[in-house]
Short mmCIF file of N, CA, C and O in Angstrom, two decimals:
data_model
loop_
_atom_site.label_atom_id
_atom_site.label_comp_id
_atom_site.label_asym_id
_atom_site.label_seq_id
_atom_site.Cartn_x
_atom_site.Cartn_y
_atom_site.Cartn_z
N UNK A 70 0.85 -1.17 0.00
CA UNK A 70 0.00 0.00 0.00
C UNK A 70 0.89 1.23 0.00
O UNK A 70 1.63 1.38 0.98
N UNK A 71 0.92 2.35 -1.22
CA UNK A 71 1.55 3.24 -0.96
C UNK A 71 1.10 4.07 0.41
O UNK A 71 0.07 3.98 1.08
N UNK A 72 2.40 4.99 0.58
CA UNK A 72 1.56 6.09 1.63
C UNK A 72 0.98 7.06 1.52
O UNK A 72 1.39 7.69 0.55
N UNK A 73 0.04 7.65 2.16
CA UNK A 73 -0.99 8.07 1.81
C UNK A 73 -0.42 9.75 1.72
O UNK A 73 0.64 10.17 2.18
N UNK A 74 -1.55 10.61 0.93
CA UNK A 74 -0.97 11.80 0.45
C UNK A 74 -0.80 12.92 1.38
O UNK A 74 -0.21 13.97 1.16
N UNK A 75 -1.58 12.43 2.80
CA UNK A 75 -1.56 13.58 3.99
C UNK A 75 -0.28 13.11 4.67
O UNK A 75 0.35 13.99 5.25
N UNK A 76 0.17 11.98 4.71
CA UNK A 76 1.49 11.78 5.10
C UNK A 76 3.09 12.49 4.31
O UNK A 76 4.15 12.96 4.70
N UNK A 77 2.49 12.22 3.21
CA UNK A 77 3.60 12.56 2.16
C UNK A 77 3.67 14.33 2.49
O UNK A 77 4.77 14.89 2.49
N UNK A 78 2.55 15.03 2.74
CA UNK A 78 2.32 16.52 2.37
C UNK A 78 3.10 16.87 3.99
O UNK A 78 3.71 17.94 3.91
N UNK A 79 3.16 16.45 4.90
CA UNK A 79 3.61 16.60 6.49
C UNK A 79 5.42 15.90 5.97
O UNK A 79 6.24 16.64 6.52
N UNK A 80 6.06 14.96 5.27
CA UNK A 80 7.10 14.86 5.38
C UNK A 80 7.62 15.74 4.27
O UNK A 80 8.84 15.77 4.11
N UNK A 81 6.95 16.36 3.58
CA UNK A 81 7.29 17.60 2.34
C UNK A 81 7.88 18.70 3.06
O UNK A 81 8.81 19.36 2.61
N UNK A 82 7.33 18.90 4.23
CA UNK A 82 7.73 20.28 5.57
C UNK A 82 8.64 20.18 5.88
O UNK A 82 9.22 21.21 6.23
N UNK A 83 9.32 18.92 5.95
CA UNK A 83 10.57 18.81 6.54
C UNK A 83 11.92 18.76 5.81
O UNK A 83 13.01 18.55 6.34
N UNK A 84 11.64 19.02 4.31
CA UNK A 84 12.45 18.64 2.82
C UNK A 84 13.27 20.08 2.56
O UNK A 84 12.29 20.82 2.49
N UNK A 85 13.81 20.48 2.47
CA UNK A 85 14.64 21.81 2.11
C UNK A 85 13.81 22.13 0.85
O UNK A 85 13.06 21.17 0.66
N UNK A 86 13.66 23.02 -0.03
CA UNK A 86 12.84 24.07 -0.60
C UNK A 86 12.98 23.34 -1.93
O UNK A 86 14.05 22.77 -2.11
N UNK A 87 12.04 23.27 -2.91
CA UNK A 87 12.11 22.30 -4.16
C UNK A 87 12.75 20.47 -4.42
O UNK A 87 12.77 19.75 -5.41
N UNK A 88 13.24 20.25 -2.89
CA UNK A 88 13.38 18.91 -3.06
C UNK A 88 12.40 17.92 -3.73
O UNK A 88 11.27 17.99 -3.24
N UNK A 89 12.50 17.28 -4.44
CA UNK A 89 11.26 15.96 -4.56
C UNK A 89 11.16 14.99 -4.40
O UNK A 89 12.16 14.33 -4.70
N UNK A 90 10.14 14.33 -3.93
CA UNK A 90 10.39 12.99 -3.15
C UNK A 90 10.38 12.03 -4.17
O UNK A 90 9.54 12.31 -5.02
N UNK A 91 11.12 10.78 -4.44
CA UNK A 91 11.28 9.79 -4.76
C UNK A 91 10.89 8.63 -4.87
O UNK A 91 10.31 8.00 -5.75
N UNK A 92 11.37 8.37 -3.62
CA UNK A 92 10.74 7.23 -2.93
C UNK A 92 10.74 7.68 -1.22
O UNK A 92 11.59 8.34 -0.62
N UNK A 93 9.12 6.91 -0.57
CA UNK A 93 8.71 7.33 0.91
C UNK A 93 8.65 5.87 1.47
O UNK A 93 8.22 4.93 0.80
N UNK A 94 9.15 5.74 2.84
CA UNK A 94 8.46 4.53 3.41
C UNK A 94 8.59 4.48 5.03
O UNK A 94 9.58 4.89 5.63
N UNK A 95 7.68 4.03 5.51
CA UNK A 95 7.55 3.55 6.93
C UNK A 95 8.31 2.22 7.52
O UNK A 95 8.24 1.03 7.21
N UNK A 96 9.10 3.00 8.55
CA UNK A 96 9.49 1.31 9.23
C UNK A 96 9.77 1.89 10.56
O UNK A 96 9.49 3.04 10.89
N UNK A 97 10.30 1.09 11.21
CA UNK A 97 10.32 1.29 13.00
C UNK A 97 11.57 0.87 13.39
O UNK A 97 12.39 0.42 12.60
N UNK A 98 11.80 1.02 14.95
CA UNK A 98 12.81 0.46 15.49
C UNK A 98 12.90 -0.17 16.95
O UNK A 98 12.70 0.48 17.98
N UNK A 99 13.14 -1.16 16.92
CA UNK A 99 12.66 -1.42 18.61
C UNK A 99 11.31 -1.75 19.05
O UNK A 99 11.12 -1.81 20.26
N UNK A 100 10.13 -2.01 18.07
CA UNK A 100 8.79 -1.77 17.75
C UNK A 100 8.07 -0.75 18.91
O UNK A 100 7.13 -0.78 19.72
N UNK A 101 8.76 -0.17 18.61
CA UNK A 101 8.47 1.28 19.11
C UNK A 101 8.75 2.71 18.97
O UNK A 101 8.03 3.58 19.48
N UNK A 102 9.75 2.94 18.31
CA UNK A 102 9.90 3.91 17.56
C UNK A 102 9.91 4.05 16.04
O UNK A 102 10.69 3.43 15.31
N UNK A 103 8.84 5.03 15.57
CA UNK A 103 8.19 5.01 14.10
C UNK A 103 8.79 5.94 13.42
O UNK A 103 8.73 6.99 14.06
N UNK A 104 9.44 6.10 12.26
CA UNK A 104 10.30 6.73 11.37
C UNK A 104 9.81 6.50 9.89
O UNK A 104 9.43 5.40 9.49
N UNK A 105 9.85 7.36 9.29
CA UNK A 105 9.36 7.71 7.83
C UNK A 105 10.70 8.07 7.26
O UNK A 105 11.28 9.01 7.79
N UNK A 106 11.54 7.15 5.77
CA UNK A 106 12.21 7.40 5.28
C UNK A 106 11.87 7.78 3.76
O UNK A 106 11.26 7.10 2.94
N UNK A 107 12.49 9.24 3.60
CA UNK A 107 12.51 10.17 2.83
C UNK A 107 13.54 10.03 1.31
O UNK A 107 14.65 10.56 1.21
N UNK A 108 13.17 9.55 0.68
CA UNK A 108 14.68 9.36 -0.25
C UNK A 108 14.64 10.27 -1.44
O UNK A 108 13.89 10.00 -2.38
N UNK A 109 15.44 11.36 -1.45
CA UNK A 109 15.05 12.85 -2.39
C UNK A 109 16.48 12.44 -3.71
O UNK A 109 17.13 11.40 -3.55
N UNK A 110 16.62 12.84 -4.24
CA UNK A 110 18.04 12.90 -5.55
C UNK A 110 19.23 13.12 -4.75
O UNK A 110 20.27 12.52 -5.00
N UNK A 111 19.11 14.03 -3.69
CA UNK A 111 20.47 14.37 -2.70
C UNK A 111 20.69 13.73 -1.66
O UNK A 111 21.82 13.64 -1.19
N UNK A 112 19.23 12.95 -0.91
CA UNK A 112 19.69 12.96 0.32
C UNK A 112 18.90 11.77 0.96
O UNK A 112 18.11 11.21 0.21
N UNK A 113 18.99 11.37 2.11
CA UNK A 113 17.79 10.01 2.54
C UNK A 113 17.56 11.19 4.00
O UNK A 113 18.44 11.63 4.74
N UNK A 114 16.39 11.41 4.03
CA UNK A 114 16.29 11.94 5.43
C UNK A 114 14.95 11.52 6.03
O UNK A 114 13.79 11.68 5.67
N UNK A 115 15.56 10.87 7.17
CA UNK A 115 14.52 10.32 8.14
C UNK A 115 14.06 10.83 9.10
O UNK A 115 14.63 11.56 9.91
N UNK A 116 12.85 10.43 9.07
CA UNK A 116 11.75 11.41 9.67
C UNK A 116 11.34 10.56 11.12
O UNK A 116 11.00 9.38 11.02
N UNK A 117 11.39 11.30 12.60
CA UNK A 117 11.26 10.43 13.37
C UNK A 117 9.64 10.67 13.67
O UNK A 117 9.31 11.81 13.32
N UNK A 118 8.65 9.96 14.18
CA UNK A 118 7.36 10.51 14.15
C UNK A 118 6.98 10.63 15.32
O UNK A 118 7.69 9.99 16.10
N UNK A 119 5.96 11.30 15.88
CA UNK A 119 5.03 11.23 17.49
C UNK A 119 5.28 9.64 18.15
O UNK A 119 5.56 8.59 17.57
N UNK A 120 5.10 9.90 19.42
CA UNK A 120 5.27 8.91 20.06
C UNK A 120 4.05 7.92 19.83
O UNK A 120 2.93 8.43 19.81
N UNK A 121 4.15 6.78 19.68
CA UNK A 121 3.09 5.56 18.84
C UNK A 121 2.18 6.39 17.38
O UNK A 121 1.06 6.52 16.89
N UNK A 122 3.29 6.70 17.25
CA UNK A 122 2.32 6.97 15.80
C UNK A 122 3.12 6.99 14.46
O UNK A 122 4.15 7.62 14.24
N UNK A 123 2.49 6.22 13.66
CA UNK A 123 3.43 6.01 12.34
C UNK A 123 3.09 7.10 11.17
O UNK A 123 3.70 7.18 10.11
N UNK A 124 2.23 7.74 11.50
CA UNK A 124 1.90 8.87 10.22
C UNK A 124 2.43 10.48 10.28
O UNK A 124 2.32 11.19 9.29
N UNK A 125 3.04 10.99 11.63
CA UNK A 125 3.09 12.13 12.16
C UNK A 125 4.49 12.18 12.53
O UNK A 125 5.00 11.75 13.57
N UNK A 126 5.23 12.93 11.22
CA UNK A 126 6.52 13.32 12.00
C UNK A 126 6.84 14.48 12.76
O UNK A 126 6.32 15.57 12.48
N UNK A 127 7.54 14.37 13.58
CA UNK A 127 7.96 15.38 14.35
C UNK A 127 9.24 16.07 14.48
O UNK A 127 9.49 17.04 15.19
N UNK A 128 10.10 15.40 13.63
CA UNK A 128 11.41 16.31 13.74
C UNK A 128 12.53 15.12 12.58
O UNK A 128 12.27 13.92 12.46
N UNK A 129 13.36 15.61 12.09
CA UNK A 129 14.26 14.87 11.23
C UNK A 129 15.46 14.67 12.13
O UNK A 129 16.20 15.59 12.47
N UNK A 130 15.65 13.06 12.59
CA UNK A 130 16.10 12.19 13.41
C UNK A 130 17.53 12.51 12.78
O UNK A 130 18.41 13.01 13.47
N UNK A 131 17.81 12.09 10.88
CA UNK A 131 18.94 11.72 10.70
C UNK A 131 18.95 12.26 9.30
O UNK A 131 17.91 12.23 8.65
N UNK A 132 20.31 12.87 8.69
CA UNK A 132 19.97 13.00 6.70
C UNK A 132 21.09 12.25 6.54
O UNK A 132 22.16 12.60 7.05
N UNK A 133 20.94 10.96 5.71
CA UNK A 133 22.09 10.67 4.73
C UNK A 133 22.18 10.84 3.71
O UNK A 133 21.13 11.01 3.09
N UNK A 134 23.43 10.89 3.00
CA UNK A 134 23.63 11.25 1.62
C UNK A 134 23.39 10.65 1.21
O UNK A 134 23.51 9.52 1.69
N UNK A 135 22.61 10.90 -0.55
CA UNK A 135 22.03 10.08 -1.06
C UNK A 135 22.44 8.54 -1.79
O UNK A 135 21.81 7.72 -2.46
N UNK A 136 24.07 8.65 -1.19
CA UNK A 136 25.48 7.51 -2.08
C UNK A 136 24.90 6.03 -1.18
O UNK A 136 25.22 4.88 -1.45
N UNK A 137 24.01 6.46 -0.11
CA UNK A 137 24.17 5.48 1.09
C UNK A 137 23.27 4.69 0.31
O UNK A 137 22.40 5.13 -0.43
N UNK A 138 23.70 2.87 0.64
CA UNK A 138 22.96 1.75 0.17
C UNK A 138 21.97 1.67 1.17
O UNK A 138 22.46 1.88 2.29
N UNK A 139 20.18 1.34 1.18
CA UNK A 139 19.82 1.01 2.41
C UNK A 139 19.88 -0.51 2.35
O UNK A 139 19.83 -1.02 3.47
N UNK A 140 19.94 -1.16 1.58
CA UNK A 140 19.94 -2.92 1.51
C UNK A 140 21.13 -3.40 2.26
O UNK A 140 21.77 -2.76 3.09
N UNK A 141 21.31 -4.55 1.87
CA UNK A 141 20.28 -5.08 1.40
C UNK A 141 19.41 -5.83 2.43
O UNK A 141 19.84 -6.43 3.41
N UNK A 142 18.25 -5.72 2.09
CA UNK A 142 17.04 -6.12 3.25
C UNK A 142 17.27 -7.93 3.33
O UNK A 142 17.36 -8.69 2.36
N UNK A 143 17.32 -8.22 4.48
CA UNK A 143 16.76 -9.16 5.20
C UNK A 143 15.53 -10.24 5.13
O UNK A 143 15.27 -10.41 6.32
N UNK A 144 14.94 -10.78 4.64
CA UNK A 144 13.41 -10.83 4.61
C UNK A 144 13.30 -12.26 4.95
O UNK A 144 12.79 -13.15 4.26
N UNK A 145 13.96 -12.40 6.40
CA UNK A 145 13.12 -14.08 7.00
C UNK A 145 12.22 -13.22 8.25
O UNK A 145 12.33 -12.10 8.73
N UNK A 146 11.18 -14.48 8.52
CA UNK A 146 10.28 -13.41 9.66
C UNK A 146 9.79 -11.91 8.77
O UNK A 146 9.29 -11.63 7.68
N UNK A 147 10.26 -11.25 9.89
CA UNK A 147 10.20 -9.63 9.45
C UNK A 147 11.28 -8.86 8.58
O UNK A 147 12.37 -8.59 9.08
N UNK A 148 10.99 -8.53 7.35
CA UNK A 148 12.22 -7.82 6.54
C UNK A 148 12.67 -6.58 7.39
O UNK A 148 12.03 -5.64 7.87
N UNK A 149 14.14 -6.94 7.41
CA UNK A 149 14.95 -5.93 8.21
C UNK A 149 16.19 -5.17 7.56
O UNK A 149 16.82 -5.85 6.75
N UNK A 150 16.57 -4.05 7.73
CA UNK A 150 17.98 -3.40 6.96
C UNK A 150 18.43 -2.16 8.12
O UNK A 150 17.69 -1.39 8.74
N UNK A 151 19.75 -2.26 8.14
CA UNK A 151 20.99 -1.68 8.66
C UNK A 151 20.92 -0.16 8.07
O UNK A 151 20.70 0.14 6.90
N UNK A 152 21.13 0.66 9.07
CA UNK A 152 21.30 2.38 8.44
C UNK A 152 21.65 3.00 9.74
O UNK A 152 20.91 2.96 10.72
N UNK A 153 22.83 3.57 9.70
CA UNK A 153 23.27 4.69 10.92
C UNK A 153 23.50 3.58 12.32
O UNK A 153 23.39 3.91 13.50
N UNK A 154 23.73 2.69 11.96
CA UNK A 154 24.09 1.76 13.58
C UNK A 154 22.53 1.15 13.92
O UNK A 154 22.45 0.58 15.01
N UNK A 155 21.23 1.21 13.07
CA UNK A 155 20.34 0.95 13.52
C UNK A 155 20.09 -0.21 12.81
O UNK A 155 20.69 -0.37 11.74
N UNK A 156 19.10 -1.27 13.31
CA UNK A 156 18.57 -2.43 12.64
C UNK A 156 17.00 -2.09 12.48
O UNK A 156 16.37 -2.86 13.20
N UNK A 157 16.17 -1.23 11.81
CA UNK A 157 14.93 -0.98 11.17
C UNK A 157 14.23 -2.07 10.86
O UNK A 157 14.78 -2.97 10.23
N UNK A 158 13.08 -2.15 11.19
CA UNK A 158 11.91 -3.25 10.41
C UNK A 158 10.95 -2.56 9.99
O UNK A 158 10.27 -1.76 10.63
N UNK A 159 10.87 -2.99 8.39
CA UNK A 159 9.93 -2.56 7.23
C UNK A 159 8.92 -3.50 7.01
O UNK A 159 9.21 -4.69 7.07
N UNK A 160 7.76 -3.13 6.77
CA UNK A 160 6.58 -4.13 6.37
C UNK A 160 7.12 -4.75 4.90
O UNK A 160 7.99 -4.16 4.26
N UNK A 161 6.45 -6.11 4.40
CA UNK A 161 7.01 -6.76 3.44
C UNK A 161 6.48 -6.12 1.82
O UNK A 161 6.87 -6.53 0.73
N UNK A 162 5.74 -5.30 2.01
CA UNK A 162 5.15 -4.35 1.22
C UNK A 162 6.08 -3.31 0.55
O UNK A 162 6.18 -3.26 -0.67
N UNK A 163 6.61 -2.68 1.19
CA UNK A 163 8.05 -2.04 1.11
C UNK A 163 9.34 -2.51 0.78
O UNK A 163 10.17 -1.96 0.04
N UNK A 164 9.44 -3.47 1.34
CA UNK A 164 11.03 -4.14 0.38
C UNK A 164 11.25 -3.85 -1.34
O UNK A 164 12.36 -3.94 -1.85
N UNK A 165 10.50 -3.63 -1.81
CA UNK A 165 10.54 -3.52 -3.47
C UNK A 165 11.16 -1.95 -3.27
O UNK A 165 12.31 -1.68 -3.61
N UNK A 166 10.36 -1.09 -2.77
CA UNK A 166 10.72 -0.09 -2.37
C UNK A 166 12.31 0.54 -2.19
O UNK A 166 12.78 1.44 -2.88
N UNK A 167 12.93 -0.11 -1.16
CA UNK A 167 14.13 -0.25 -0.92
C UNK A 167 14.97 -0.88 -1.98
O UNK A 167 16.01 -0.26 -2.14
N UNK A 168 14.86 -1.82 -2.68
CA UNK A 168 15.27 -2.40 -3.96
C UNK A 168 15.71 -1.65 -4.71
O UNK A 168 16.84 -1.72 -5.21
N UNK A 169 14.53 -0.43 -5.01
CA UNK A 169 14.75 0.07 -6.20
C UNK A 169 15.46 2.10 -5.74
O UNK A 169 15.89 3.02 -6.43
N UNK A 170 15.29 1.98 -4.77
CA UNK A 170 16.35 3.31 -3.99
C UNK A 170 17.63 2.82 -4.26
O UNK A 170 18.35 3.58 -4.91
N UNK A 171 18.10 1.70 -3.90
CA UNK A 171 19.56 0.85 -4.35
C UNK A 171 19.79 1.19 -5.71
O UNK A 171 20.64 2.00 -6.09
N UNK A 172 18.81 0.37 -6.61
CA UNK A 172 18.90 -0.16 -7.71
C UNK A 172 19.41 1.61 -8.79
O UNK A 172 20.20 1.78 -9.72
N UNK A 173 18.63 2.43 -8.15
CA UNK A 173 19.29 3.62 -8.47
C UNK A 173 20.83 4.25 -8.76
O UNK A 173 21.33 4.92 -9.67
N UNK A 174 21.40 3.55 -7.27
CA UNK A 174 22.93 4.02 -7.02
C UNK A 174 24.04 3.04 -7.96
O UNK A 174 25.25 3.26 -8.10
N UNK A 175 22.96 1.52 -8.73
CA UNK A 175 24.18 0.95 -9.43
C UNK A 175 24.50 1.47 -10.55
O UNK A 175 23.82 2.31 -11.13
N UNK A 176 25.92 0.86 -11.10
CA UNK A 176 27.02 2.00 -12.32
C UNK A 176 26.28 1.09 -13.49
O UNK A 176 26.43 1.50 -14.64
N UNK A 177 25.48 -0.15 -13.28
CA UNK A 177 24.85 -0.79 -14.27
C UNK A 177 23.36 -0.10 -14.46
O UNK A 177 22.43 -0.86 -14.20
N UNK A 178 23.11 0.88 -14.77
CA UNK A 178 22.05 1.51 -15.10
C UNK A 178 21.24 1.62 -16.39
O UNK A 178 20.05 1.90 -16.52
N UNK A 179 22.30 1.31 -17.47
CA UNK A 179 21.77 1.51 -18.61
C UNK A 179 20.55 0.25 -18.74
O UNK A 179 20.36 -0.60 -17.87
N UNK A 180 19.84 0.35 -19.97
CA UNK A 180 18.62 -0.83 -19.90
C UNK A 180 19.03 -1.54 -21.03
O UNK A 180 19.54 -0.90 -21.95
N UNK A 181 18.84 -3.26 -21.18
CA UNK A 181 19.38 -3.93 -21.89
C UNK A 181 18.90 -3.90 -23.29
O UNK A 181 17.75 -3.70 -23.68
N UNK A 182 19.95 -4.13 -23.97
CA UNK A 182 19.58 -3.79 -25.96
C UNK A 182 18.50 -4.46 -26.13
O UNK A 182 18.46 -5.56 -25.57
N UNK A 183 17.76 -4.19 -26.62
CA UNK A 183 16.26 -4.74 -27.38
C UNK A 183 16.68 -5.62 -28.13
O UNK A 183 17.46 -5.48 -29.07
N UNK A 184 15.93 -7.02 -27.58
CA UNK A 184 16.26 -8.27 -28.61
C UNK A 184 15.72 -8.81 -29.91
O UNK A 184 15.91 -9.83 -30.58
N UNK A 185 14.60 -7.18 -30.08
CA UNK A 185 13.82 -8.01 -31.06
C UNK A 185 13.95 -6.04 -31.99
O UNK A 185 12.92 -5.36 -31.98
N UNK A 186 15.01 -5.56 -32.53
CA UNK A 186 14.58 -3.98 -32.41
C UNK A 186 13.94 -3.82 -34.17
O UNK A 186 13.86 -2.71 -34.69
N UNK A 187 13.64 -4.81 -34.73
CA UNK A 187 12.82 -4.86 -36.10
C UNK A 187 11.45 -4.55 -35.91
O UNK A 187 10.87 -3.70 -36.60
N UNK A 188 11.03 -5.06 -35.21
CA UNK A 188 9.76 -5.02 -34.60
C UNK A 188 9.25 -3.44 -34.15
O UNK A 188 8.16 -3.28 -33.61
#
């Protein structure tokens, strides 16, 4: 399920001036602290939220540069990934998510030659 657009418009407040968001996602830590990660062209900045609440941020916890890998995820039990000394758990909904924030930073970017280009 993407996230929803009143969430997205509250982690927009916290983005430096014309940033655009990318990719957004929810995960936690400790199952108790709720964080919204922000992934803009420059930067990953995480959003820490109200106390028990996963939709309401309240202040930007952490910014990494945008070079940082968040993978690679984990996915026995609960999909899990490493960032800033922390071990985060993401719903399994989101892992594609994270995939493709990576899949961004590889030097293999180009898309493969068309096997059929007569057509």
């Amino acid at each position: 399920m993407p996230v929803p657009t009143a969430v997205r418009d509250r982690a927009r407040g916290f983005l430096p001036a014309g940033a655009e968001i990318r990719y957004i996602f929810p995960a936690s830590w400790n199952e108790s602290a709720f964080f919204i990660f922000v992934v803009t062209d420059s930067a990953i900045t995480v959003l820490a939220n109200r106390f028990w609440s996963r939709s309401r941020p309240k202040n930007i916890w952490h910014v990494f540069p945008r070079d940082i890998r968040l993978g690679p995820v984990r996915t026995h039990l609960i999909p899990t990934f490493d960032l800033g000394g922390h071990t985060f758990e993401v719903d399994d909904e989101y892992v594609a998510v994270i995939n493709a924030c990576d899949a961004e930073l590889s030097q293999d970017t180009a898309l493969p030659p068309d096997p059929l280009p007569d057509l």
